[in-house]
Amino acid sequence: VNWAILVAWVCIRNDGAPVSVLLRIFMQTFAQWKWPKPVQLRPAMYAPPLEDITPLPVWNPKRNRRDRSHLMPIITPCYPSMNSSYNVGQPQLRRLREEFVKAEQILSDILEGDGSREWNDLFVGSDFFREHMHYIKIDIIADNE
């Protein structure tokens, strides 16, 4: 859901742009986004759209301290408006920003460069295990549910 909302946000604001340009704008936009400013396709819906729908909690950082603490709010466009990325922490946000910056640079080189970069460069695998010498691997095994 998060990626769909972010893609929709870019596409709505750049109607008619070629896909390659949209991809670059996407990376550039979210590399520079002023988080925790929320990404919203429409204003939050605070009331049910129909009378027979039960009122539900809605993402509201002005009223809810927990909502205020969200680092990367991506708000769903339907009722009840919720932060679909509530579980993004500081390490994840930092890594996402790094990857957005890296991808934007590769895309700039592809679209405007001297031909030294190709589209395949954008899809090179991660060096996660070389970049992170220490990590925890957890295997959970159970005999029953």
Coordinates of C-alpha atoms in Angstrom, one line a residue:
V1 CA 0.0 0.0 0.0
N2 CA 2.8 2.4 0.9
W3 CA 4.5 2.2 -2.5
A4 CA 1.1 2.5 -4.3
I5 CA 0.3 5.7 -2.5
L6 CA 3.7 7.2 -3.1
V7 CA 3.6 6.3 -6.8
A8 CA 0.0 7.7 -7.1
W9 CA 1.2 11.0 -5.4
V10 CA 3.9 11.4 -8.0
C11 CA 1.8 10.5 -11.0
I12 CA -1.1 12.8 -10.0
R13 CA 1.3 15.8 -9.8
N14 CA 3.2 14.9 -13.1
D15 CA 0.4 13.8 -15.4
G16 CA 1.6 12.9 -18.9
A17 CA 5.3 12.5 -17.9
P18 CA 7.1 9.6 -19.4
V19 CA 7.6 6.6 -17.1
S20 CA 11.4 7.1 -17.0
V21 CA 10.9 10.7 -15.8
L22 CA 8.2 9.7 -13.3
L23 CA 10.7 7.2 -11.8
R24 CA 13.3 9.9 -11.4
I25 CA 10.9 12.4 -10.0
F26 CA 9.7 9.7 -7.5
M27 CA 13.2 9.0 -6.3
Q28 CA 14.1 12.7 -6.2
T29 CA 10.9 13.7 -4.4
F30 CA 11.2 11.1 -1.6
A31 CA 14.9 11.5 -1.2
Q32 CA 14.3 15.2 -0.4
W33 CA 10.9 14.8 1.4
K34 CA 10.7 16.6 4.7
W35 CA 9.6 13.7 6.9
P36 CA 7.6 13.5 9.0
K37 CA 5.5 15.7 6.7
P38 CA 2.7 13.2 5.7
V39 CA 2.2 12.1 2.1
Q40 CA -1.6 12.3 1.4
L41 CA -3.5 11.8 -1.8
R42 CA -6.4 13.7 -0.3
P43 CA -7.2 15.3 3.1
A44 CA -7.8 12.9 5.9
M45 CA -11.4 11.7 6.3
Y46 CA -12.4 12.2 10.0
A47 CA -16.0 11.1 9.7
P48 CA -17.5 8.0 8.1
P49 CA -18.7 8.6 4.5
L50 CA -22.1 7.1 5.2
E51 CA -24.4 7.2 8.2
D52 CA -24.5 3.4 8.8
I53 CA -20.7 3.1 9.1
T54 CA -19.4 2.9 12.6
P55 CA -17.0 5.7 13.5
L56 CA -13.4 4.5 13.7
P57 CA -10.1 6.0 14.9
V58 CA -8.5 8.1 12.3
W59 CA -4.8 9.2 12.0
N60 CA -4.6 12.6 13.6
P61 CA -1.2 13.8 15.0
K62 CA -2.9 16.9 16.5
R63 CA -5.0 14.7 18.9
N64 CA -3.0 11.5 19.2
R65 CA 0.5 11.6 20.6
R66 CA 1.4 8.2 19.1
D67 CA 0.4 9.5 15.6
R68 CA 2.7 12.5 16.2
S69 CA 5.7 10.2 16.8
H70 CA 5.4 8.6 13.3
L71 CA 8.5 9.2 11.3
M72 CA 7.3 8.5 7.8
P73 CA 3.5 9.0 7.6
I74 CA 1.9 7.8 4.4
I75 CA -1.8 8.3 4.8
T76 CA -4.4 6.0 3.3
P77 CA -6.9 8.0 1.1
C78 CA -10.1 6.2 2.3
Y79 CA -11.9 6.1 5.5
P80 CA -10.6 5.6 8.1
S81 CA -7.5 7.5 7.1
M82 CA -4.5 5.7 8.7
N83 CA -0.8 5.8 8.5
S84 CA 0.2 2.8 6.4
S85 CA 3.8 3.1 7.4
Y86 CA 3.4 3.5 11.2
N87 CA 6.1 0.9 11.8
V88 CA 9.0 2.7 10.0
G89 CA 11.7 3.5 12.5
Q90 CA 14.8 5.7 12.2
P91 CA 17.1 3.0 10.7
Q92 CA 14.5 2.1 8.0
L93 CA 13.9 5.7 7.1
R94 CA 17.6 6.4 6.9
R95 CA 18.1 3.4 4.6
L96 CA 15.1 4.3 2.4
R97 CA 16.5 7.9 2.0
E98 CA 19.9 6.5 1.1
E99 CA 18.4 4.2 -1.5
F100 CA 16.2 7.0 -3.0
V101 CA 19.3 9.2 -3.3
K102 CA 21.3 6.4 -4.9
A103 CA 18.5 5.6 -7.3
E104 CA 18.0 9.2 -8.3
Q105 CA 21.7 9.6 -9.1
I106 CA 21.7 6.5 -11.2
L107 CA 18.5 7.7 -13.0
S108 CA 20.1 11.1 -13.6
D109 CA 23.2 9.5 -15.1
I110 CA 21.0 7.3 -17.3
L111 CA 18.7 10.1 -18.5
E112 CA 21.2 13.0 -18.8
G113 CA 24.6 11.4 -18.5
D114 CA 27.3 10.4 -21.0
G115 CA 26.1 6.9 -21.5
S116 CA 28.3 5.4 -18.8
R117 CA 25.2 4.1 -16.9
E118 CA 22.5 1.7 -18.2
W119 CA 19.1 0.7 -16.9
N120 CA 20.6 -2.5 -15.5
D121 CA 22.6 -0.4 -13.1
L122 CA 19.4 0.5 -11.3
F123 CA 18.6 -3.1 -10.6
V124 CA 21.9 -4.3 -9.1
G125 CA 21.4 -6.5 -6.1
S126 CA 22.0 -5.3 -2.5
D127 CA 25.3 -5.8 -0.6
F128 CA 23.3 -6.0 2.6
F129 CA 25.5 -8.7 4.2
R130 CA 28.7 -7.0 3.3
E131 CA 27.5 -3.6 4.4
H132 CA 26.2 -5.0 7.7
M133 CA 28.8 -7.1 9.4
H134 CA 26.6 -7.6 12.5
Y135 CA 22.9 -8.6 12.4
I136 CA 20.6 -10.9 14.1
K137 CA 19.0 -13.8 12.4
I138 CA 16.0 -15.3 14.2
D139 CA 14.5 -18.7 13.3
I140 CA 11.2 -19.5 15.1
I141 CA 10.2 -23.1 15.1
A142 CA 7.2 -24.6 16.8
D143 CA 5.5 -28.0 17.0
N144 CA 2.0 -26.4 17.0
E145 CA 0.3 -23.1 16.2

